[in-house]
Amino acid sequence: MLSPSDINYRANIDVLKRAGVTDLVSLSACGSFREELPPGTFVLVDQFVDRTYGAKVLFSAEAASPMSRCHPVSPRLHVHLAAAAKAEGIAAVQGGTYVCMEGPQFSSLAES
C-alpha cells in the first residue's frame, strides 16, 4: 500500500492534461477549527497552505501550465461547483483555506 506522499500525482495530472482536461476537482474529508463549520459542512476552498515535506513539489514550470499562486482556484470553476451544490441541495460555504501537512501530527493548540 502507498502512503499519500508516495502517489505520483504529477504523472496522474500530466496524463489528464494530455487527455484535454482543463480543471480538476479534489475532495477531502477533514476537520475545521471554526465552530460555525461543523462536520459535514461542504467548503469550497479558495486558498491552500502546503506544509508537506516528504512529497515532491507537484509541478515545475515545464510540467504544467502556469498557475496563480495568489489565486490557485479558478473563479469560473468555483462558481460552477457552488451552483452544482445548490442544485443538489448541498449547503456549501464559499471560501476557505485547506491546510495540508505531513502526518501523523500531534500538534499543540498553538501550532494549530
PDB file of C-alpha atoms in Angstrom:
ATOM      1  CA  MET A   1       0.000   0.000   0.000  1.00  0.00           C
ATOM      2  CA  LEU A   2       1.204   3.522  -0.776  1.00  0.00           C
ATOM      3  CA  SER A   3       1.081   6.423   1.607  1.00  0.00           C
ATOM      4  CA  PRO A   4      -0.415   9.638   0.159  1.00  0.00           C
ATOM      5  CA  SER A   5       3.099  11.098  -0.148  1.00  0.00           C
ATOM      6  CA  ASP A   6       4.136   8.178  -2.383  1.00  0.00           C
ATOM      7  CA  ILE A   7       1.409   8.668  -5.014  1.00  0.00           C
ATOM      8  CA  ASN A   8       2.770  10.123  -8.244  1.00  0.00           C
ATOM      9  CA  TYR A   9       0.287  12.972  -8.606  1.00  0.00           C
ATOM     10  CA  ARG A  10       2.479  14.613 -11.209  1.00  0.00           C
ATOM     11  CA  ALA A  11       2.108  11.655 -13.574  1.00  0.00           C
ATOM     12  CA  ASN A  12      -1.636  11.396 -12.994  1.00  0.00           C
ATOM     13  CA  ILE A  13      -2.190  15.089 -13.664  1.00  0.00           C
ATOM     14  CA  ASP A  14       0.117  15.036 -16.682  1.00  0.00           C
ATOM     15  CA  VAL A  15      -1.955  12.240 -18.259  1.00  0.00           C
ATOM     16  CA  LEU A  16      -5.180  14.136 -17.578  1.00  0.00           C
ATOM     17  CA  LYS A  17      -3.710  17.294 -19.122  1.00  0.00           C
ATOM     18  CA  ARG A  18      -2.639  15.361 -22.230  1.00  0.00           C
ATOM     19  CA  ALA A  19      -6.189  13.993 -22.477  1.00  0.00           C
ATOM     20  CA  GLY A  20      -7.533  17.558 -22.618  1.00  0.00           C
ATOM     21  CA  VAL A  21      -8.663  18.012 -19.020  1.00  0.00           C
ATOM     22  CA  THR A  22      -8.601  21.684 -18.052  1.00  0.00           C
ATOM     23  CA  ASP A  23      -9.984  21.595 -14.499  1.00  0.00           C
ATOM     24  CA  LEU A  24      -9.654  19.171 -11.582  1.00  0.00           C
ATOM     25  CA  VAL A  25     -11.876  18.816  -8.552  1.00  0.00           C
ATOM     26  CA  SER A  26     -10.476  17.154  -5.470  1.00  0.00           C
ATOM     27  CA  LEU A  27     -12.362  16.088  -2.373  1.00  0.00           C
ATOM     28  CA  SER A  28     -11.001  15.708   1.104  1.00  0.00           C
ATOM     29  CA  ALA A  29     -12.607  14.689   4.363  1.00  0.00           C
ATOM     30  CA  CYS A  30     -11.092  16.777   7.100  1.00  0.00           C
ATOM     31  CA  GLY A  31     -11.961  18.881  10.091  1.00  0.00           C
ATOM     32  CA  SER A  32     -12.175  22.543  10.864  1.00  0.00           C
ATOM     33  CA  PHE A  33     -11.194  24.743  13.775  1.00  0.00           C
ATOM     34  CA  ARG A  34     -14.119  27.047  13.031  1.00  0.00           C
ATOM     35  CA  GLU A  35     -17.114  26.405  15.249  1.00  0.00           C
ATOM     36  CA  GLU A  36     -19.510  27.565  12.548  1.00  0.00           C
ATOM     37  CA  LEU A  37     -18.264  24.765  10.248  1.00  0.00           C
ATOM     38  CA  PRO A  38     -19.477  21.555  11.911  1.00  0.00           C
ATOM     39  CA  PRO A  39     -18.725  18.081  10.494  1.00  0.00           C
ATOM     40  CA  GLY A  40     -20.492  17.538   7.182  1.00  0.00           C
ATOM     41  CA  THR A  41     -20.100  21.133   6.004  1.00  0.00           C
ATOM     42  CA  PHE A  42     -19.055  21.326   2.355  1.00  0.00           C
ATOM     43  CA  VAL A  43     -16.455  24.071   1.934  1.00  0.00           C
ATOM     44  CA  LEU A  44     -15.411  25.336  -1.486  1.00  0.00           C
ATOM     45  CA  VAL A  45     -11.841  26.321  -0.652  1.00  0.00           C
ATOM     46  CA  ASP A  46     -10.070  29.095  -2.471  1.00  0.00           C
ATOM     47  CA  GLN A  47      -6.672  29.009  -0.743  1.00  0.00           C
ATOM     48  CA  PHE A  48      -4.136  26.330   0.180  1.00  0.00           C
ATOM     49  CA  VAL A  49      -1.311  26.045   2.708  1.00  0.00           C
ATOM     50  CA  ASP A  50       1.152  23.238   1.953  1.00  0.00           C
ATOM     51  CA  ARG A  51       3.200  22.142   4.971  1.00  0.00           C
ATOM     52  CA  THR A  52       4.305  18.838   3.478  1.00  0.00           C
ATOM     53  CA  TYR A  53       7.955  17.931   3.264  1.00  0.00           C
ATOM     54  CA  GLY A  54       8.024  14.298   2.109  1.00  0.00           C
ATOM     55  CA  ALA A  55       6.192  14.761  -1.192  1.00  0.00           C
ATOM     56  CA  LYS A  56       7.955  16.121  -4.246  1.00  0.00           C
ATOM     57  CA  VAL A  57       6.966  19.569  -5.408  1.00  0.00           C
ATOM     58  CA  LEU A  58       3.924  18.932  -7.563  1.00  0.00           C
ATOM     59  CA  PHE A  59       4.920  20.931 -10.602  1.00  0.00           C
ATOM     60  CA  SER A  60       7.807  22.692 -12.213  1.00  0.00           C
ATOM     61  CA  ALA A  61       7.485  25.323 -14.918  1.00  0.00           C
ATOM     62  CA  GLU A  62       7.929  22.590 -17.535  1.00  0.00           C
ATOM     63  CA  ALA A  63       5.414  20.147 -16.028  1.00  0.00           C
ATOM     64  CA  ALA A  64       2.270  22.266 -16.038  1.00  0.00           C
ATOM     65  CA  SER A  65       0.861  25.471 -17.310  1.00  0.00           C
ATOM     66  CA  PRO A  66       1.380  28.486 -15.071  1.00  0.00           C
ATOM     67  CA  MET A  67      -0.970  28.662 -12.114  1.00  0.00           C
ATOM     68  CA  SER A  68      -1.589  31.695  -9.963  1.00  0.00           C
ATOM     69  CA  ARG A  69      -0.131  31.110  -6.518  1.00  0.00           C
ATOM     70  CA  CYS A  70      -2.148  34.071  -5.268  1.00  0.00           C
ATOM     71  CA  HIS A  71      -5.476  32.712  -6.573  1.00  0.00           C
ATOM     72  CA  PRO A  72      -4.974  28.958  -7.107  1.00  0.00           C
ATOM     73  CA  VAL A  73      -8.658  28.132  -7.665  1.00  0.00           C
ATOM     74  CA  SER A  74     -10.355  29.086 -10.907  1.00  0.00           C
ATOM     75  CA  PRO A  75     -13.173  31.553 -10.148  1.00  0.00           C
ATOM     76  CA  ARG A  76     -15.152  30.017 -13.047  1.00  0.00           C
ATOM     77  CA  LEU A  77     -14.834  26.517 -11.595  1.00  0.00           C
ATOM     78  CA  HIS A  78     -15.709  27.827  -8.129  1.00  0.00           C
ATOM     79  CA  VAL A  79     -18.970  29.321  -9.474  1.00  0.00           C
ATOM     80  CA  HIS A  80     -19.888  26.067 -11.246  1.00  0.00           C
ATOM     81  CA  LEU A  81     -19.211  23.982  -8.121  1.00  0.00           C
ATOM     82  CA  ALA A  82     -21.312  26.319  -5.966  1.00  0.00           C
ATOM     83  CA  ALA A  83     -24.173  26.109  -8.478  1.00  0.00           C
ATOM     84  CA  ALA A  84     -23.925  22.299  -8.627  1.00  0.00           C
ATOM     85  CA  ALA A  85     -24.000  22.041  -4.825  1.00  0.00           C
ATOM     86  CA  LYS A  86     -27.034  24.334  -4.682  1.00  0.00           C
ATOM     87  CA  ALA A  87     -28.828  22.330  -7.403  1.00  0.00           C
ATOM     88  CA  GLU A  88     -28.318  19.161  -5.344  1.00  0.00           C
ATOM     89  CA  GLY A  89     -29.463  20.793  -2.115  1.00  0.00           C
ATOM     90  CA  ILE A  90     -25.985  20.657  -0.578  1.00  0.00           C
ATOM     91  CA  ALA A  91     -25.240  23.534   1.750  1.00  0.00           C
ATOM     92  CA  ALA A  92     -21.844  24.872   0.723  1.00  0.00           C
ATOM     93  CA  VAL A  93     -19.673  27.567   2.235  1.00  0.00           C
ATOM     94  CA  GLN A  94     -17.770  29.584  -0.337  1.00  0.00           C
ATOM     95  CA  GLY A  95     -14.201  30.412   0.589  1.00  0.00           C
ATOM     96  CA  GLY A  96     -11.841  28.683   2.952  1.00  0.00           C
ATOM     97  CA  THR A  97      -8.260  27.556   3.327  1.00  0.00           C
ATOM     98  CA  TYR A  98      -7.146  23.930   3.062  1.00  0.00           C
ATOM     99  CA  VAL A  99      -4.045  23.167   5.127  1.00  0.00           C
ATOM    100  CA  CYS A 100      -2.088  20.058   4.117  1.00  0.00           C
ATOM    101  CA  MET A 101       0.599  18.768   6.463  1.00  0.00           C
ATOM    102  CA  GLU A 102       2.640  15.606   6.864  1.00  0.00           C
ATOM    103  CA  GLY A 103       1.176  13.318   9.439  1.00  0.00           C
ATOM    104  CA  PRO A 104       0.522  11.989  11.831  1.00  0.00           C
ATOM    105  CA  GLN A 105       0.708  15.238  13.745  1.00  0.00           C
ATOM    106  CA  PHE A 106       0.188  15.693  17.421  1.00  0.00           C
ATOM    107  CA  SER A 107       0.189  19.455  17.254  1.00  0.00           C
ATOM    108  CA  SER A 108      -0.463  21.735  20.141  1.00  0.00           C
ATOM    109  CA  LEU A 109      -3.201  24.333  20.144  1.00  0.00           C
ATOM    110  CA  ALA A 110      -0.559  26.990  19.401  1.00  0.00           C
ATOM    111  CA  GLU A 111       0.672  25.079  16.333  1.00  0.00           C
ATOM    112  CA  SER A 112      -2.881  24.719  15.059  1.00  0.00           C
TER     113      SER A 112
END
